[in-house]
Coordinates of C-alpha atoms and ligand atoms in Angstrom, one line a residue:
M95 CA -22.3 -25.4 -12.3
P96 CA -19.1 -24.4 -10.5
A97 CA -19.6 -21.9 -7.7
K98 CA -17.7 -19.2 -9.4
Y99 CA -20.1 -19.1 -12.3
S100 CA -23.2 -19.3 -10.2
I101 CA -22.1 -16.3 -8.1
N102 CA -21.4 -14.2 -11.2
L103 CA -24.6 -15.4 -12.9
F104 CA -26.6 -14.6 -9.8
V105 CA -25.1 -11.0 -9.8
V106 CA -26.0 -10.6 -13.5
V107 CA -29.6 -11.9 -13.0
V108 CA -30.2 -9.7 -10.0
V109 CA -28.7 -6.6 -11.6
T110 CA -30.7 -7.2 -14.8
A111 CA -33.9 -7.7 -12.9
I112 CA -33.3 -4.5 -10.8
S113 CA -32.2 -2.4 -13.8
F114 CA -35.6 -3.1 -15.5
Y115 CA -37.3 -1.7 -12.4
P116 CA -38.5 1.8 -13.5
G117 CA -36.3 4.6 -12.4
K118 CA -33.9 2.3 -10.6
H119 CA -30.4 1.7 -12.0
I120 CA -28.1 -0.3 -9.7
S121 CA -24.7 -1.3 -11.0
A122 CA -23.3 -4.8 -10.5
Q123 CA -20.8 -3.3 -8.1
Q124 CA -23.4 -1.7 -5.9
I125 CA -24.9 -5.0 -4.8
L126 CA -21.5 -6.5 -3.9
P127 CA -20.6 -7.3 -0.3
S128 CA -18.4 -4.6 1.2
L129 CA -14.9 -5.5 2.4
K130 CA -14.9 -2.6 5.0
E131 CA -18.3 -3.8 6.3
V132 CA -17.4 -7.5 6.4
F133 CA -14.2 -6.8 8.4
K134 CA -15.3 -3.7 10.3
K135 CA -14.8 -5.5 13.7
D136 CA -11.3 -6.7 12.6
F137 CA -9.3 -4.1 10.8
L138 CA -9.4 -1.2 8.4
I139 CA -9.5 -2.1 4.8
G140 CA -7.7 0.4 2.5
A141 CA -6.5 1.1 -1.0
A142 CA -3.8 3.1 -2.6
L143 CA -5.4 5.7 -4.8
S144 CA -4.1 7.1 -8.0
S145 CA -4.6 10.8 -9.0
M146 CA -7.5 9.8 -11.3
Q147 CA -9.3 8.1 -8.4
I148 CA -8.7 11.0 -6.1
Y149 CA -10.4 13.3 -8.7
E150 CA -13.1 10.6 -9.1
K151 CA -12.3 10.4 -12.8
D152 CA -11.7 6.7 -12.8
A153 CA -15.3 5.8 -13.9
G154 CA -14.9 2.1 -13.1
S155 CA -14.1 2.7 -9.4
V156 CA -15.9 5.9 -8.5
K157 CA -18.6 4.0 -6.6
L158 CA -16.5 1.0 -5.7
I159 CA -13.9 2.8 -3.6
P160 CA -16.2 4.4 -1.0
Q161 CA -18.3 1.2 -1.0
Q162 CA -15.3 -1.1 -0.3
F163 CA -12.7 0.9 1.7
N164 CA -12.6 2.9 4.9
A165 CA -8.9 3.9 4.6
V166 CA -6.8 5.4 1.8
T167 CA -3.1 5.9 1.1
A168 CA -1.7 8.3 -1.4
E169 CA 0.0 6.0 -3.9
N170 CA 2.1 8.9 -5.1
V171 CA 0.7 12.4 -4.5
M172 CA 2.3 12.8 -1.0
K173 CA 5.8 11.7 -2.0
A174 CA 8.6 14.3 -1.8
A175 CA 9.2 14.6 -5.6
E176 CA 5.5 15.4 -6.1
I177 CA 4.7 17.5 -3.1
H178 CA 8.0 19.4 -2.6
P179 CA 9.6 19.7 -6.1
Q180 CA 11.9 22.7 -5.3
W181 CA 13.3 24.6 -2.4
N182 CA 10.4 26.4 -0.6
V183 CA 8.0 25.2 -3.3
Y184 CA 5.3 22.9 -2.2
Q185 CA 2.5 21.5 -4.4
F186 CA -0.3 20.5 -2.1
E187 CA -3.2 20.6 -4.5
M188 CA -3.4 16.8 -5.0
A189 CA -2.8 15.9 -1.4
D190 CA -5.4 18.5 -0.3
K191 CA -7.8 16.9 -2.8
L192 CA -7.2 13.5 -1.3
M193 CA -7.8 14.8 2.2
D194 CA -11.1 16.4 1.1
Y195 CA -12.1 13.2 -0.8
A196 CA -11.4 11.1 2.3
A197 CA -13.3 13.4 4.6
R198 CA -16.3 13.3 2.3
Y199 CA -16.4 9.5 2.5
R200 CA -15.2 9.3 6.2
M201 CA -12.1 7.4 5.2
K202 CA -8.9 7.5 7.3
V203 CA -5.8 8.8 5.4
N204 CA -2.4 7.3 5.7
G205 CA 0.2 9.8 4.5
H206 CA 2.9 8.1 2.3
T207 CA 5.7 8.9 2.9
L208 CA 7.8 11.5 4.6
V209 CA 11.3 10.1 4.4
W210 CA 12.2 7.7 1.5
H211 CA 15.5 7.4 -0.5
S212 CA 13.4 7.1 -3.7
Q213 CA 11.3 9.6 -5.5
L214 CA 13.3 12.5 -4.0
P215 CA 13.0 15.9 -5.8
V216 CA 15.9 16.6 -8.1
F217 CA 17.2 19.4 -6.0
V218 CA 17.8 17.0 -3.1
Q219 CA 19.2 14.1 -5.2
H220 CA 22.3 16.2 -6.0
M221 CA 22.9 17.4 -2.4
R222 CA 26.1 16.2 -0.7
D223 CA 26.5 18.4 2.4
A224 CA 24.8 17.5 5.6
D225 CA 23.5 21.1 6.3
S226 CA 21.5 21.2 3.1
V227 CA 20.1 17.7 3.5
M228 CA 19.2 18.6 7.1
R229 CA 17.4 21.8 6.1
F230 CA 15.4 19.9 3.5
F231 CA 14.6 17.1 6.0
V232 CA 13.4 19.4 8.8
D233 CA 11.5 21.8 6.5
H234 CA 9.9 18.9 4.6
I235 CA 8.6 17.0 7.6
N236 CA 7.5 20.2 9.5
T237 CA 5.7 21.7 6.5
V238 CA 4.0 18.6 5.2
V239 CA 3.0 17.1 8.6
G240 CA 2.0 20.5 9.9
R241 CA -0.4 21.1 7.0
Y242 CA -2.5 18.1 7.8
K243 CA -2.2 18.3 11.6
G244 CA -5.2 16.9 13.4
R245 CA -6.8 15.8 10.1
I246 CA -4.6 13.0 8.9
Y247 CA -4.9 9.6 10.6
S248 CA -1.3 8.3 10.2
W249 CA 2.1 8.7 8.5
D250 CA 4.6 6.4 7.0
V251 CA 7.3 8.5 8.6
V252 CA 10.2 6.4 7.2
N253 CA 9.9 4.1 4.2
E254 CA 12.4 1.3 3.2
A255 CA 15.4 2.3 5.4
L256 CA 16.8 -1.2 5.6
E257 CA 18.8 -3.5 3.4
E258 CA 17.7 -7.2 3.0
D259 CA 20.2 -8.2 5.7
G260 CA 18.6 -5.8 8.2
T261 CA 21.4 -3.2 8.2
L262 CA 20.6 0.4 7.4
R263 CA 20.3 1.2 3.7
R264 CA 23.1 3.4 2.5
S265 CA 20.9 6.3 1.4
I266 CA 21.5 10.0 1.2
F267 CA 20.0 10.4 4.6
L268 CA 22.2 7.9 6.3
E269 CA 25.3 9.2 4.6
T270 CA 24.8 12.8 5.4
L271 CA 22.7 12.8 8.6
G272 CA 24.0 9.6 10.2
E273 CA 22.0 6.8 11.8
D274 CA 19.9 9.1 14.0
Y275 CA 18.0 10.4 11.0
I276 CA 15.4 7.8 11.6
V277 CA 14.8 8.7 15.3
N278 CA 14.9 12.4 14.3
A279 CA 12.2 11.8 11.6
F280 CA 9.9 10.3 14.1
R281 CA 10.7 13.0 16.7
L282 CA 9.9 15.8 14.2
A283 CA 6.7 14.1 13.0
Q284 CA 5.5 13.6 16.6
K285 CA 6.1 17.2 17.4
A286 CA 4.5 18.5 14.2
D287 CA 1.3 16.4 14.8
P288 CA 0.9 14.9 18.3
K289 CA -2.2 13.1 17.2
A290 CA -1.2 11.3 14.0
K291 CA -0.1 7.7 14.3
L292 CA 3.5 7.2 13.2
Y293 CA 4.7 4.1 11.3
Y294 CA 7.8 2.5 9.9
N295 CA 7.0 0.9 6.5
D296 CA 9.1 -1.6 4.4
Y297 CA 8.9 -4.7 2.2
N298 CA 10.2 -8.2 3.1
I299 CA 10.2 -7.3 6.9
E300 CA 8.4 -10.6 7.4
Q301 CA 11.8 -12.2 6.6
P302 CA 13.8 -12.9 9.8
L303 CA 16.9 -10.9 9.0
K304 CA 15.1 -7.8 7.9
R305 CA 12.6 -8.2 10.8
A306 CA 15.5 -8.1 13.2
G307 CA 16.6 -4.8 11.6
V308 CA 13.1 -3.4 12.2
I309 CA 13.2 -4.5 15.8
A310 CA 16.5 -2.8 16.3
L311 CA 15.1 0.4 14.8
V312 CA 12.0 0.4 17.0
K313 CA 14.1 -0.2 20.2
K314 CA 16.3 2.8 19.2
I315 CA 13.3 5.1 18.6
K316 CA 11.7 4.0 21.9
A317 CA 15.0 4.3 23.8
A318 CA 15.2 8.0 22.6
G319 CA 11.8 8.6 24.2
V320 CA 10.2 9.1 20.7
R321 CA 6.8 7.7 19.7
I322 CA 6.3 5.0 17.1
D323 CA 2.9 3.3 16.8
G324 CA 3.2 0.6 14.2
I325 CA 4.9 -1.3 11.5
G326 CA 3.8 -1.5 7.9
I327 CA 4.6 -4.8 6.2
Q328 CA 4.2 -3.8 2.6
G329 CA 3.0 -7.3 1.3
H330 CA 4.2 -7.4 -2.3
W331 CA 4.3 -11.2 -2.5
P332 CA 4.1 -13.8 -5.3
Y333 CA 0.7 -15.4 -5.3
D334 CA 2.2 -18.9 -5.1
A335 CA 4.7 -18.1 -2.3
V336 CA 3.1 -16.0 0.4
P337 CA 5.3 -16.4 3.5
L338 CA 2.6 -17.0 6.0
Q339 CA 4.8 -18.4 8.8
Y340 CA 7.2 -15.5 8.6
I341 CA 4.3 -13.0 8.5
E342 CA 2.8 -14.6 11.6
E343 CA 6.2 -14.4 13.4
S344 CA 6.6 -10.7 12.5
I345 CA 3.1 -9.9 13.7
Q346 CA 4.0 -11.6 17.0
A347 CA 7.4 -9.9 17.2
F348 CA 6.1 -6.4 16.5
S349 CA 3.1 -6.9 18.8
S350 CA 5.5 -7.9 21.6
L351 CA 7.1 -4.4 21.2
G352 CA 3.6 -2.9 21.8
L353 CA 3.2 -2.0 18.1
E354 CA 0.3 -2.5 15.7
T355 CA 1.1 -4.3 12.5
M356 CA -0.4 -3.4 9.1
I357 CA -0.2 -4.9 5.7
T358 CA 0.2 -1.6 3.8
E359 CA 0.7 -2.4 0.1
L360 CA -0.8 -5.7 -0.5
D361 CA -0.7 -7.3 -4.0
L362 CA -0.1 -10.9 -5.1
S363 CA 1.6 -10.9 -8.4
V364 CA 0.8 -13.8 -10.7
L365 CA 3.7 -13.2 -13.2
P366 CA 7.1 -14.9 -13.1
G367 CA 9.7 -12.9 -11.2
P368 CA 13.2 -12.4 -12.9
W369 CA 15.0 -12.9 -9.6
E370 CA 15.3 -15.6 -7.0
S371 CA 14.6 -13.4 -4.0
N372 CA 11.3 -11.5 -3.6
E373 CA 12.4 -8.0 -4.6
A374 CA 10.3 -4.8 -4.4
D375 CA 12.8 -2.1 -4.8
I376 CA 11.3 0.2 -7.5
N377 CA 14.8 1.2 -8.6
K378 CA 15.7 -2.4 -9.7
T379 CA 14.4 -3.5 -13.1
A380 CA 14.7 -6.4 -15.4
R381 CA 14.7 -7.1 -19.2
W382 CA 11.6 -8.1 -21.2
N383 CA 11.1 -11.5 -22.6
E384 CA 7.9 -13.3 -23.7
R385 CA 8.1 -15.9 -21.0
M386 CA 7.8 -13.1 -18.4
N387 CA 4.3 -12.1 -19.8
P388 CA 2.4 -15.3 -20.1
W389 CA -1.2 -14.0 -20.1
P390 CA -1.4 -10.7 -22.0
D391 CA -5.1 -11.1 -22.8
A392 CA -6.7 -12.7 -19.8
L393 CA -5.9 -14.5 -16.5
P394 CA -6.5 -18.3 -16.8
D395 CA -9.3 -19.3 -14.4
T396 CA -7.0 -22.0 -12.8
V397 CA -4.5 -19.3 -11.9
A398 CA -7.2 -17.0 -10.6
Q399 CA -8.5 -19.8 -8.4
I400 CA -5.0 -20.4 -6.9
Q401 CA -4.6 -16.6 -6.3
A402 CA -8.0 -16.6 -4.6
K403 CA -6.9 -19.4 -2.2
A404 CA -3.7 -17.5 -1.5
Y405 CA -5.7 -14.4 -0.5
A406 CA -8.0 -16.5 1.6
S407 CA -5.1 -18.1 3.5
L408 CA -3.5 -14.7 4.1
F409 CA -6.8 -13.2 5.4
T410 CA -7.4 -16.2 7.6
L411 CA -4.0 -15.7 9.2
L412 CA -4.6 -11.9 9.6
L413 CA -8.1 -12.6 11.1
K414 CA -6.4 -14.8 13.7
Y415 CA -4.4 -11.7 14.7
N416 CA -7.2 -9.1 14.4
Q417 CA -6.2 -7.6 17.7
Q418 CA -2.7 -7.0 16.5
V419 CA -3.3 -6.2 12.8
S420 CA -5.0 -2.8 12.5
R421 CA -5.2 -2.2 8.7
I422 CA -4.9 -4.1 5.4
T423 CA -4.3 -1.8 2.4
F424 CA -4.3 -3.0 -1.2
W425 CA -1.7 -1.4 -3.4
G426 CA -4.3 -0.2 -5.9
V427 CA -8.0 -0.9 -6.6
N428 CA -8.0 -2.8 -9.9
D429 CA -5.5 -4.9 -11.8
G430 CA -5.2 -2.2 -14.6
Q431 CA -3.7 0.4 -12.2
S432 CA -1.1 -1.8 -10.5
W433 CA 2.5 -0.8 -10.5
L434 CA 3.2 -4.5 -11.2
N435 CA 2.1 -4.0 -14.8
D436 CA 5.3 -2.0 -15.3
W437 CA 7.7 -3.3 -12.7
P438 CA 10.2 -5.0 -12.7
I439 CA 9.5 -5.2 -16.5
K440 CA 7.6 -2.5 -18.4
G441 CA 4.5 -3.4 -20.4
R442 CA 3.4 -6.6 -18.8
T443 CA -0.2 -7.6 -17.9
N444 CA -0.4 -8.5 -14.3
Y445 CA -3.5 -9.5 -12.2
P446 CA -2.4 -8.9 -8.5
L447 CA -5.5 -7.3 -6.9
L448 CA -9.1 -8.2 -6.0
F449 CA -10.8 -6.4 -8.8
D450 CA -10.2 -6.8 -12.6
R451 CA -9.5 -4.2 -15.2
N452 CA -13.1 -3.3 -15.3
S453 CA -13.2 -2.9 -11.5
L454 CA -15.3 -6.1 -11.3
P455 CA -14.7 -8.6 -8.5
K456 CA -12.4 -11.6 -9.1
H457 CA -12.5 -15.0 -7.4
A458 CA -10.0 -13.5 -4.9
F459 CA -12.6 -10.9 -3.8
Y460 CA -15.2 -13.6 -3.1
S461 CA -12.7 -15.9 -1.4
V462 CA -11.7 -13.1 1.1
I463 CA -15.4 -12.3 1.8
E464 CA -16.2 -16.0 2.2
I465 CA -13.7 -16.6 5.1
K466 CA -15.7 -14.3 7.3
R467 CA -18.9 -16.3 6.5
K468 CA -17.5 -19.6 7.6
Ligands
G3I643 O1 3.3 11.9 -12.6 C1 4.3 11.6 -13.6 C2 3.8 12.0 -14.9 O2 3.6 13.4 -15.0 C3 4.7 11.5 -16.0 O3 4.2 11.8 -17.3 C4 4.9 10.0 -15.9 C5 5.9 9.4 -16.9 O4 7.2 9.7 -16.6 O5 5.5 9.7 -14.6 C6 4.5 10.0 -13.6 O6 5.1 9.7 -12.3 C7 5.1 8.3 -12.1 C8 4.3 8.1 -10.8 O7 4.4 6.7 -10.4 C9 2.8 8.4 -11.0 O8 2.3 7.6 -12.0 C10 6.6 7.9 -11.8 O9 7.3 8.1 -13.0 C11 6.6 6.5 -11.4 O10 7.9 6.2 -11.0 C12 5.7 6.3 -10.1 O11 5.8 5.0 -9.7 C13 5.3 4.7 -8.4 C14 6.5 4.2 -7.6 O12 6.1 3.8 -6.2 C15 7.6 5.2 -7.4 O13 7.1 6.3 -6.7 C16 4.2 3.7 -8.4 O14 3.1 4.3 -9.0 C17 3.9 3.3 -7.0 O15 2.9 2.2 -7.0 C18 5.1 2.8 -6.3 O16 4.7 2.5 -4.9 C19 5.8 2.1 -4.1 C20 5.6 2.6 -2.7 O17 5.4 4.0 -2.8 C21 6.6 2.2 -1.7 N1 6.7 0.7 -1.7 C22 7.0 0.1 -3.0 C23 5.9 0.5 -4.0 C24 6.1 -0.1 -5.3 O18 7.3 0.4 -5.9

């Protein structure tokens, strides 16, 4: 019998036997190996949490999350549109809940994200004068970072500030505040919370051109005498084209600048992409067609096995750099919650994570665990 069935059959047999033991009910998830335990000497293992998961209302993952992860990122609740919807109006309830949840389970929180051109509150989107943008910018960073001072582990201070060619993205911040907005964002965050780790986060920065743009940013921040602690490579890759060599080169390059590297939004999409390049800009979308949604009911085992090998190869590389890589965060817990079900095409069925729609482990989960047992 192929290994994959024997492992799952073993889990079923053990759980069934235990569940007949009087007064003892253990779910299949509870006897799983734990990612955070398996990699505890290597790097933090995190997940992006939805509002439902923060409120522990996602029944399938309530036990799984604290069992598997020792770091959490707010998928959405700390973004400006959610936390600062109007001038002088902040909505901290959800972010406070995340902080309390993480404290309860002794998880490190990565705040995502202070300065991003996307998900801006409506009152900012229409701003055109530098004074107003600057007032929002300073007030937002000081208020949000100040609220969690000394409690939050790290911040994605600036997210996705680069174009694919490594030049600065023409955002509202660049156009009104000038190039120094990035240095100023890190300066403000450093002052507002001297203890929090400060990161730059972006997608495709394993690619040489965009990597060069990150290096230029880091040198500017350091030359200004401002602190930056690490770089987040988001890690939204196709399962059949994970750019391992480029990832390795970026880890080496960022490490040579004295920075930690993280994979901050890891998911390996199994669906066809509508574009040649590996895109991850949430604001770009594509049109529906059947060919783009090949497996609406279930992921073929052959594809799941290839995805498992891709995850194993990636983790093997990251383990090789466990002194330089400080955290690996999955962009979601289970396939059902992934943003990739609705981007770049709405209403698809994607399978990018380690746990399926019932929050049960896929081949990819076991393949990642297994590389530490070799
Ligand atoms: O909360 C509202 C809800 O009240 C409303 O009914 C619903 C329908 O309009 O929208 C809900 O907000 C959605 C939010 O996710 C929470 O579900 C937004 O419309 C939707 O745009 C938002 O998508 C998020 C996206 O960033 C934009 O913020 C995705 O969940 C999230 O996975 C994705 O994550 C980004 C990272 O932050 C940065 N890197 C790329 C990554 C993928 O785009």
